[in-house]
Amino acid sequence: EVQLVESGGGLVRPGGSLRLSCAASGFTFDDYAMHWVRQVPGKGLEWVSGISWNGGRIAYADSVKARFTVSRDNARNSLYLQISSLRPEDTAFYYCAKSWGGVNYFFDHWGQGTLVTVSS
Amino acid sequence: QSVLTQPPSASGTPGQRVTISCSGSNSNIGSNTVNWYQQLPGTAPKLLIYNNNQRPSGVPDRFSGSKSGTSASLAISGLQSEDEADYYCAAWDDRLNGLWVFGGGTKLTVL
C-alpha cells in the first residue's frame, strides 16, 4: 500500500525558513516523479513544485520560485521542500503527492498534509 | 485567480445527475489530458478521474469524465450523500518549463 507521510510543518515567523519532509513507502520511490501541492485552509489547491525520479527535471510555480527548493533522497525514500523568506500568504497545508510517471503525469496518491503557519 | 475555471458550487438531490465544468486554454486542456480530484471534508484530495475519462480502481462508475477542445466535464450520476465534497480539475500546462494548473474547485452539495 502506498503511504506518504509529511512532516516538518509548524508556526514560523515572516521571513523565516522551514524544511518539509515526505516519507514514502509501498512503492519503488525512485521510479516516480513527486510533487508538492498546497492548500490555504478553506481555499483551493495550488501546485507548488515537482521533481523527476532522479532530480534531473524540477519545476516550480511562479509564486514560490526562488524561495522554495525541492529535493529528494532516493536512498531514504524521501522528498523535501525547503521553504524560505516565508510570507503570511504561504500559510497552508502542504501535501506531498506521487506522480503516476514523470513530472507531467497525474498525481495518483496523496499524503495527509502538514500545516505551515506563517505569523508573527 | 485559477488558470482553470470551475463553477464555485453545484448541487443536486439524491439520485440526480450533476455535471461540473472545467475551462482552460490551448496550453493546458487543449494540449494535455485532464484529471479530477475529490476532496471529502477534512481529508486529503484523492484521484477520481485521470486521462480525461479513466477511473482508478475503486472509483464507482457513477463518476465519468469527458473532454472537448479546451474544456472538460465531470459527471456524477445517481448522486449519493457521500458524494458531497470539493472537486478539482487539473492539467499539465506547457507554458514556460511546464507546470501543473488546477481549477478553483467546485463544492458539491447533496440536498
PDB file of N, CA and C in Angstrom, chain B residues 26-104:
ATOM      1  N   ASN B  26      -5.475  26.572 -24.711  1.00  0.00           N
ATOM      2  CA  ASN B  26      -4.719  25.673 -25.589  1.00  0.00           C
ATOM      3  C   ASN B  26      -3.476  25.084 -24.924  1.00  0.00           C
ATOM      4  N   SER B  27      -2.871  25.837 -24.002  1.00  0.00           N
ATOM      5  CA  SER B  27      -1.620  25.382 -23.403  1.00  0.00           C
ATOM      6  C   SER B  27      -1.821  24.319 -22.334  1.00  0.00           C
ATOM      7  N   ASN B  28      -3.037  24.186 -21.825  1.00  0.00           N
ATOM      8  CA  ASN B  28      -3.273  23.173 -20.793  1.00  0.00           C
ATOM      9  C   ASN B  28      -4.283  22.124 -21.284  1.00  0.00           C
ATOM     10  N   ILE B  29      -5.553  22.360 -21.109  1.00  0.00           N
ATOM     11  CA  ILE B  29      -6.533  21.351 -21.504  1.00  0.00           C
ATOM     12  C   ILE B  29      -6.473  21.068 -23.003  1.00  0.00           C
ATOM     13  N   GLY B  30      -6.205  22.096 -23.786  1.00  0.00           N
ATOM     14  CA  GLY B  30      -6.164  21.912 -25.235  1.00  0.00           C
ATOM     15  C   GLY B  30      -5.028  21.015 -25.710  1.00  0.00           C
ATOM     16  N   SER B  31      -3.992  20.853 -24.874  1.00  0.00           N
ATOM     17  CA  SER B  31      -2.817  20.082 -25.286  1.00  0.00           C
ATOM     18  C   SER B  31      -2.568  18.845 -24.433  1.00  0.00           C
ATOM     19  N   ASN B  32      -3.227  18.763 -23.302  1.00  0.00           N
ATOM     20  CA  ASN B  32      -2.936  17.681 -22.356  1.00  0.00           C
ATOM     21  C   ASN B  32      -4.216  17.112 -21.760  1.00  0.00           C
ATOM     22  N   THR B  33      -4.070  15.988 -21.094  1.00  0.00           N
ATOM     23  CA  THR B  33      -5.253  15.347 -20.523  1.00  0.00           C
ATOM     24  C   THR B  33      -5.671  16.033 -19.227  1.00  0.00           C
ATOM     25  N   VAL B  34      -6.913  15.793 -18.845  1.00  0.00           N
ATOM     26  CA  VAL B  34      -7.493  16.408 -17.651  1.00  0.00           C
ATOM     27  C   VAL B  34      -7.691  15.335 -16.577  1.00  0.00           C
ATOM     28  N   ASN B  35      -7.428  15.735 -15.347  1.00  0.00           N
ATOM     29  CA  ASN B  35      -7.602  14.845 -14.208  1.00  0.00           C
ATOM     30  C   ASN B  35      -8.501  15.519 -13.192  1.00  0.00           C
ATOM     31  N   TRP B  36      -9.239  14.710 -12.466  1.00  0.00           N
ATOM     32  CA  TRP B  36     -10.172  15.227 -11.464  1.00  0.00           C
ATOM     33  C   TRP B  36      -9.834  14.625 -10.102  1.00  0.00           C
ATOM     34  N   TYR B  37      -9.940  15.463  -9.084  1.00  0.00           N
ATOM     35  CA  TYR B  37      -9.673  15.033  -7.715  1.00  0.00           C
ATOM     36  C   TYR B  37     -10.890  15.351  -6.861  1.00  0.00           C
ATOM     37  N   GLN B  38     -11.159  14.442  -5.938  1.00  0.00           N
ATOM     38  CA  GLN B  38     -12.241  14.614  -4.981  1.00  0.00           C
ATOM     39  C   GLN B  38     -11.637  14.844  -3.599  1.00  0.00           C
ATOM     40  N   GLN B  39     -12.132  15.853  -2.912  1.00  0.00           N
ATOM     41  CA  GLN B  39     -11.662  16.102  -1.546  1.00  0.00           C
ATOM     42  C   GLN B  39     -12.854  16.109  -0.607  1.00  0.00           C
ATOM     43  N   LEU B  40     -12.999  15.047   0.152  1.00  0.00           N
ATOM     44  CA  LEU B  40     -14.044  14.969   1.160  1.00  0.00           C
ATOM     45  C   LEU B  40     -13.683  15.892   2.317  1.00  0.00           C
ATOM     46  N   PRO B  41     -14.665  16.365   3.058  1.00  0.00           N
ATOM     47  CA  PRO B  41     -14.382  17.314   4.151  1.00  0.00           C
ATOM     48  C   PRO B  41     -13.333  16.795   5.119  1.00  0.00           C
ATOM     49  N   GLY B  42     -12.318  17.618   5.372  1.00  0.00           N
ATOM     50  CA  GLY B  42     -11.301  17.293   6.356  1.00  0.00           C
ATOM     51  C   GLY B  42     -10.296  16.244   5.933  1.00  0.00           C
ATOM     52  N   THR B  43     -10.275  15.896   4.641  1.00  0.00           N
ATOM     53  CA  THR B  43      -9.345  14.869   4.176  1.00  0.00           C
ATOM     54  C   THR B  43      -8.476  15.396   3.038  1.00  0.00           C
ATOM     55  N   ALA B  44      -7.486  14.592   2.677  1.00  0.00           N
ATOM     56  CA  ALA B  44      -6.612  14.941   1.554  1.00  0.00           C
ATOM     57  C   ALA B  44      -7.330  14.654   0.227  1.00  0.00           C
ATOM     58  N   PRO B  45      -6.919  15.324  -0.829  1.00  0.00           N
ATOM     59  CA  PRO B  45      -7.501  15.019  -2.143  1.00  0.00           C
ATOM     60  C   PRO B  45      -7.233  13.582  -2.549  1.00  0.00           C
ATOM     61  N   LYS B  46      -8.101  13.082  -3.421  1.00  0.00           N
ATOM     62  CA  LYS B  46      -7.980  11.710  -3.919  1.00  0.00           C
ATOM     63  C   LYS B  46      -8.230  11.733  -5.429  1.00  0.00           C
ATOM     64  N   LEU B  47      -7.445  10.957  -6.163  1.00  0.00           N
ATOM     65  CA  LEU B  47      -7.632  10.885  -7.611  1.00  0.00           C
ATOM     66  C   LEU B  47      -8.974  10.254  -7.946  1.00  0.00           C
ATOM     67  N   LEU B  48      -9.754  10.939  -8.794  1.00  0.00           N
ATOM     68  CA  LEU B  48     -11.086  10.468  -9.143  1.00  0.00           C
ATOM     69  C   LEU B  48     -11.167  10.039 -10.617  1.00  0.00           C
ATOM     70  N   ILE B  49     -10.621  10.856 -11.496  1.00  0.00           N
ATOM     71  CA  ILE B  49     -10.597  10.582 -12.933  1.00  0.00           C
ATOM     72  C   ILE B  49      -9.228  10.989 -13.459  1.00  0.00           C
ATOM     73  N   TYR B  50      -8.623  10.161 -14.299  1.00  0.00           N
ATOM     74  CA  TYR B  50      -7.356  10.535 -14.920  1.00  0.00           C
ATOM     75  C   TYR B  50      -7.439  10.357 -16.436  1.00  0.00           C
ATOM     76  N   ASN B  51      -6.542  11.041 -17.126  1.00  0.00           N
ATOM     77  CA  ASN B  51      -6.513  10.967 -18.598  1.00  0.00           C
ATOM     78  C   ASN B  51      -7.896  11.186 -19.216  1.00  0.00           C
ATOM     79  N   ASN B  52      -8.559  12.211 -18.766  1.00  0.00           N
ATOM     80  CA  ASN B  52      -9.868  12.679 -19.256  1.00  0.00           C
ATOM     81  C   ASN B  52     -11.054  11.846 -18.806  1.00  0.00           C
ATOM     82  N   ASN B  53     -10.935  10.512 -18.877  1.00  0.00           N
ATOM     83  CA  ASN B  53     -12.124   9.694 -18.663  1.00  0.00           C
ATOM     84  C   ASN B  53     -11.850   8.328 -18.039  1.00  0.00           C
ATOM     85  N   GLN B  54     -10.687   8.168 -17.444  1.00  0.00           N
ATOM     86  CA  GLN B  54     -10.339   6.875 -16.846  1.00  0.00           C
ATOM     87  C   GLN B  54     -10.555   6.903 -15.338  1.00  0.00           C
ATOM     88  N   ARG B  55     -11.117   5.840 -14.805  1.00  0.00           N
ATOM     89  CA  ARG B  55     -11.352   5.746 -13.373  1.00  0.00           C
ATOM     90  C   ARG B  55     -10.334   4.817 -12.731  1.00  0.00           C
ATOM     91  N   PRO B  56      -9.704   5.289 -11.634  1.00  0.00           N
ATOM     92  CA  PRO B  56      -8.826   4.370 -10.876  1.00  0.00           C
ATOM     93  C   PRO B  56      -9.650   3.241 -10.283  1.00  0.00           C
ATOM     94  N   SER B  57      -8.968   2.178  -9.963  1.00  0.00           N
ATOM     95  CA  SER B  57      -9.632   1.061  -9.305  1.00  0.00           C
ATOM     96  C   SER B  57     -10.316   1.545  -8.027  1.00  0.00           C
ATOM     97  N   GLY B  58     -11.549   1.146  -7.837  1.00  0.00           N
ATOM     98  CA  GLY B  58     -12.284   1.503  -6.633  1.00  0.00           C
ATOM     99  C   GLY B  58     -13.215   2.692  -6.785  1.00  0.00           C
ATOM    100  N   VAL B  59     -13.060   3.454  -7.854  1.00  0.00           N
ATOM    101  CA  VAL B  59     -13.962   4.586  -8.086  1.00  0.00           C
ATOM    102  C   VAL B  59     -15.213   4.084  -8.811  1.00  0.00           C
ATOM    103  N   PRO B  60     -16.381   4.339  -8.245  1.00  0.00           N
ATOM    104  CA  PRO B  60     -17.614   3.827  -8.862  1.00  0.00           C
ATOM    105  C   PRO B  60     -17.825   4.372 -10.273  1.00  0.00           C
ATOM    106  N   ASP B  61     -18.502   3.578 -11.108  1.00  0.00           N
ATOM    107  CA  ASP B  61     -18.732   4.015 -12.485  1.00  0.00           C
ATOM    108  C   ASP B  61     -19.814   5.091 -12.576  1.00  0.00           C
ATOM    109  N   ARG B  62     -20.313   5.535 -11.435  1.00  0.00           N
ATOM    110  CA  ARG B  62     -21.204   6.699 -11.424  1.00  0.00           C
ATOM    111  C   ARG B  62     -20.451   7.970 -11.813  1.00  0.00           C
ATOM    112  N   PHE B  63     -19.137   7.925 -11.642  1.00  0.00           N
ATOM    113  CA  PHE B  63     -18.289   9.070 -11.973  1.00  0.00           C
ATOM    114  C   PHE B  63     -17.722   8.893 -13.380  1.00  0.00           C
ATOM    115  N   SER B  64     -17.848   9.918 -14.199  1.00  0.00           N
ATOM    116  CA  SER B  64     -17.303   9.856 -15.547  1.00  0.00           C
ATOM    117  C   SER B  64     -16.759  11.217 -15.946  1.00  0.00           C
ATOM    118  N   GLY B  65     -15.795  11.194 -16.846  1.00  0.00           N
ATOM    119  CA  GLY B  65     -15.184  12.432 -17.303  1.00  0.00           C
ATOM    120  C   GLY B  65     -15.149  12.497 -18.812  1.00  0.00           C
ATOM    121  N   SER B  66     -15.112  13.720 -19.326  1.00  0.00           N
ATOM    122  CA  SER B  66     -15.016  13.920 -20.764  1.00  0.00           C
ATOM    123  C   SER B  66     -14.237  15.198 -21.035  1.00  0.00           C
ATOM    124  N   LYS B  67     -13.764  15.303 -22.266  1.00  0.00           N
ATOM    125  CA  LYS B  67     -13.005  16.494 -22.654  1.00  0.00           C
ATOM    126  C   LYS B  67     -13.312  16.811 -24.119  1.00  0.00           C
ATOM    127  N   SER B  68     -13.426  18.110 -24.390  1.00  0.00           N
ATOM    128  CA  SER B  68     -13.617  18.556 -25.764  1.00  0.00           C
ATOM    129  C   SER B  68     -12.918  19.891 -25.936  1.00  0.00           C
ATOM    130  N   GLY B  69     -11.930  19.928 -26.807  1.00  0.00           N
ATOM    131  CA  GLY B  69     -11.200  21.174 -27.037  1.00  0.00           C
ATOM    132  C   GLY B  69     -10.482  21.642 -25.795  1.00  0.00           C
ATOM    133  N   THR B  70     -10.843  22.832 -25.323  1.00  0.00           N
ATOM    134  CA  THR B  70     -10.196  23.385 -24.130  1.00  0.00           C
ATOM    135  C   THR B  70     -11.096  23.324 -22.905  1.00  0.00           C
ATOM    136  N   SER B  71     -12.084  22.440 -22.936  1.00  0.00           N
ATOM    137  CA  SER B  71     -12.971  22.278 -21.784  1.00  0.00           C
ATOM    138  C   SER B  71     -13.125  20.810 -21.426  1.00  0.00           C
ATOM    139  N   ALA B  72     -13.467  20.585 -20.178  1.00  0.00           N
ATOM    140  CA  ALA B  72     -13.689  19.230 -19.687  1.00  0.00           C
ATOM    141  C   ALA B  72     -14.878  19.234 -18.743  1.00  0.00           C
ATOM    142  N   SER B  73     -15.423  18.055 -18.492  1.00  0.00           N
ATOM    143  CA  SER B  73     -16.548  17.940 -17.578  1.00  0.00           C
ATOM    144  C   SER B  73     -16.436  16.684 -16.745  1.00  0.00           C
ATOM    145  N   LEU B  74     -16.928  16.792 -15.533  1.00  0.00           N
ATOM    146  CA  LEU B  74     -17.072  15.650 -14.643  1.00  0.00           C
ATOM    147  C   LEU B  74     -18.565  15.439 -14.443  1.00  0.00           C
ATOM    148  N   ALA B  75     -19.014  14.220 -14.644  1.00  0.00           N
ATOM    149  CA  ALA B  75     -20.426  13.909 -14.430  1.00  0.00           C
ATOM    150  C   ALA B  75     -20.551  12.896 -13.299  1.00  0.00           C
ATOM    151  N   ILE B  76     -21.523  13.126 -12.453  1.00  0.00           N
ATOM    152  CA  ILE B  76     -21.828  12.197 -11.364  1.00  0.00           C
ATOM    153  C   ILE B  76     -23.287  11.817 -11.507  1.00  0.00           C
ATOM    154  N   SER B  77     -23.539  10.542 -11.743  1.00  0.00           N
ATOM    155  CA  SER B  77     -24.914  10.084 -11.873  1.00  0.00           C
ATOM    156  C   SER B  77     -25.321   9.334 -10.610  1.00  0.00           C
ATOM    157  N   GLY B  78     -26.619   9.190 -10.396  1.00  0.00           N
ATOM    158  CA  GLY B  78     -27.092   8.514  -9.193  1.00  0.00           C
ATOM    159  C   GLY B  78     -26.490   9.124  -7.939  1.00  0.00           C
ATOM    160  N   LEU B  79     -26.584  10.431  -7.835  1.00  0.00           N
ATOM    161  CA  LEU B  79     -25.953  11.186  -6.748  1.00  0.00           C
ATOM    162  C   LEU B  79     -26.267  10.586  -5.382  1.00  0.00           C
ATOM    163  N   GLN B  80     -25.226  10.492  -4.544  1.00  0.00           N
ATOM    164  CA  GLN B  80     -25.382   9.972  -3.189  1.00  0.00           C
ATOM    165  C   GLN B  80     -24.873  11.002  -2.181  1.00  0.00           C
ATOM    166  N   SER B  81     -25.345  10.881  -0.971  1.00  0.00           N
ATOM    167  CA  SER B  81     -24.963  11.854   0.060  1.00  0.00           C
ATOM    168  C   SER B  81     -23.446  11.866   0.278  1.00  0.00           C
ATOM    169  N   GLU B  82     -22.813  10.712   0.112  1.00  0.00           N
ATOM    170  CA  GLU B  82     -21.362  10.658   0.350  1.00  0.00           C
ATOM    171  C   GLU B  82     -20.554  11.305  -0.772  1.00  0.00           C
ATOM    172  N   ASP B  83     -21.229  11.754  -1.829  1.00  0.00           N
ATOM    173  CA  ASP B  83     -20.543  12.466  -2.906  1.00  0.00           C
ATOM    174  C   ASP B  83     -20.333  13.941  -2.569  1.00  0.00           C
ATOM    175  N   GLU B  84     -20.914  14.373  -1.450  1.00  0.00           N
ATOM    176  CA  GLU B  84     -20.745  15.778  -1.059  1.00  0.00           C
ATOM    177  C   GLU B  84     -19.279  16.032  -0.719  1.00  0.00           C
ATOM    178  N   ALA B  85     -18.661  16.877  -1.531  1.00  0.00           N
ATOM    179  CA  ALA B  85     -17.218  17.091  -1.450  1.00  0.00           C
ATOM    180  C   ALA B  85     -16.829  18.259  -2.349  1.00  0.00           C
ATOM    181  N   ASP B  86     -15.544  18.582  -2.319  1.00  0.00           N
ATOM    182  CA  ASP B  86     -14.983  19.550  -3.269  1.00  0.00           C
ATOM    183  C   ASP B  86     -14.338  18.775  -4.415  1.00  0.00           C
ATOM    184  N   TYR B  87     -14.527  19.267  -5.627  1.00  0.00           N
ATOM    185  CA  TYR B  87     -13.982  18.610  -6.812  1.00  0.00           C
ATOM    186  C   TYR B  87     -13.087  19.580  -7.568  1.00  0.00           C
ATOM    187  N   TYR B  88     -11.897  19.101  -7.936  1.00  0.00           N
ATOM    188  CA  TYR B  88     -10.921  19.933  -8.623  1.00  0.00           C
ATOM    189  C   TYR B  88     -10.500  19.288  -9.937  1.00  0.00           C
ATOM    190  N   CYS B  89     -10.416  20.090 -10.979  1.00  0.00           N
ATOM    191  CA  CYS B  89      -9.812  19.622 -12.223  1.00  0.00           C
ATOM    192  C   CYS B  89      -8.363  20.097 -12.251  1.00  0.00           C
ATOM    193  N   ALA B  90      -7.531  19.381 -12.994  1.00  0.00           N
ATOM    194  CA  ALA B  90      -6.112  19.736 -13.097  1.00  0.00           C
ATOM    195  C   ALA B  90      -5.581  19.273 -14.451  1.00  0.00           C
ATOM    196  N   ALA B  91      -4.615  20.011 -14.947  1.00  0.00           N
ATOM    197  CA  ALA B  91      -3.978  19.645 -16.214  1.00  0.00           C
ATOM    198  C   ALA B  91      -2.560  20.172 -16.233  1.00  0.00           C
ATOM    199  N   TRP B  92      -1.699  19.501 -16.969  1.00  0.00           N
ATOM    200  CA  TRP B  92      -0.351  19.998 -17.197  1.00  0.00           C
ATOM    201  C   TRP B  92      -0.453  21.161 -18.188  1.00  0.00           C
ATOM    202  N   ASP B  93       0.345  22.204 -17.919  1.00  0.00           N
ATOM    203  CA  ASP B  93       0.353  23.365 -18.793  1.00  0.00           C
ATOM    204  C   ASP B  93       1.728  23.455 -19.441  1.00  0.00           C
ATOM    205  N   ASP B  94       1.774  23.617 -20.759  1.00  0.00           N
ATOM    206  CA  ASP B  94       3.027  23.598 -21.492  1.00  0.00           C
ATOM    207  C   ASP B  94       3.782  24.927 -21.496  1.00  0.00           C
ATOM    208  N   ARG B  95       3.234  25.952 -20.824  1.00  0.00           N
ATOM    209  CA  ARG B  95       3.931  27.247 -20.810  1.00  0.00           C
ATOM    210  C   ARG B  95       5.241  27.169 -20.030  1.00  0.00           C
ATOM    211  N   LEU B  96       6.166  28.044 -20.396  1.00  0.00           N
ATOM    212  CA  LEU B  96       7.466  28.131 -19.715  1.00  0.00           C
ATOM    213  C   LEU B  96       8.119  26.749 -19.722  1.00  0.00           C
ATOM    214  N   ASN B  97       8.552  26.301 -18.569  1.00  0.00           N
ATOM    215  CA  ASN B  97       9.156  24.972 -18.479  1.00  0.00           C
ATOM    216  C   ASN B  97       8.139  23.888 -18.177  1.00  0.00           C
ATOM    217  N   GLY B  98       6.870  24.278 -18.130  1.00  0.00           N
ATOM    218  CA  GLY B  98       5.808  23.341 -17.786  1.00  0.00           C
ATOM    219  C   GLY B  98       5.445  23.474 -16.320  1.00  0.00           C
ATOM    220  N   LEU B  99       4.156  23.360 -16.060  1.00  0.00           N
ATOM    221  CA  LEU B  99       3.678  23.459 -14.688  1.00  0.00           C
ATOM    222  C   LEU B  99       2.297  22.839 -14.621  1.00  0.00           C
ATOM    223  N   TRP B 100       1.899  22.483 -13.401  1.00  0.00           N
ATOM    224  CA  TRP B 100       0.554  21.968 -13.197  1.00  0.00           C
ATOM    225  C   TRP B 100      -0.374  23.121 -12.825  1.00  0.00           C
ATOM    226  N   VAL B 101      -1.586  23.081 -13.374  1.00  0.00           N
ATOM    227  CA  VAL B 101      -2.588  24.078 -13.034  1.00  0.00           C
ATOM    228  C   VAL B 101      -3.852  23.382 -12.562  1.00  0.00           C
ATOM    229  N   PHE B 102      -4.497  24.006 -11.582  1.00  0.00           N
ATOM    230  CA  PHE B 102      -5.735  23.473 -11.024  1.00  0.00           C
ATOM    231  C   PHE B 102      -6.882  24.437 -11.302  1.00  0.00           C
ATOM    232  N   GLY B 103      -8.091  23.895 -11.264  1.00  0.00           N
ATOM    233  CA  GLY B 103      -9.271  24.732 -11.196  1.00  0.00           C
ATOM    234  C   GLY B 103      -9.466  25.201  -9.763  1.00  0.00           C
ATOM    235  N   GLY B 104     -10.324  26.193  -9.577  1.00  0.00           N
ATOM    236  CA  GLY B 104     -10.550  26.737  -8.252  1.00  0.00           C
ATOM    237  C   GLY B 104     -11.354  25.837  -7.333  1.00  0.00           C
TER     238      GLY B 104
END
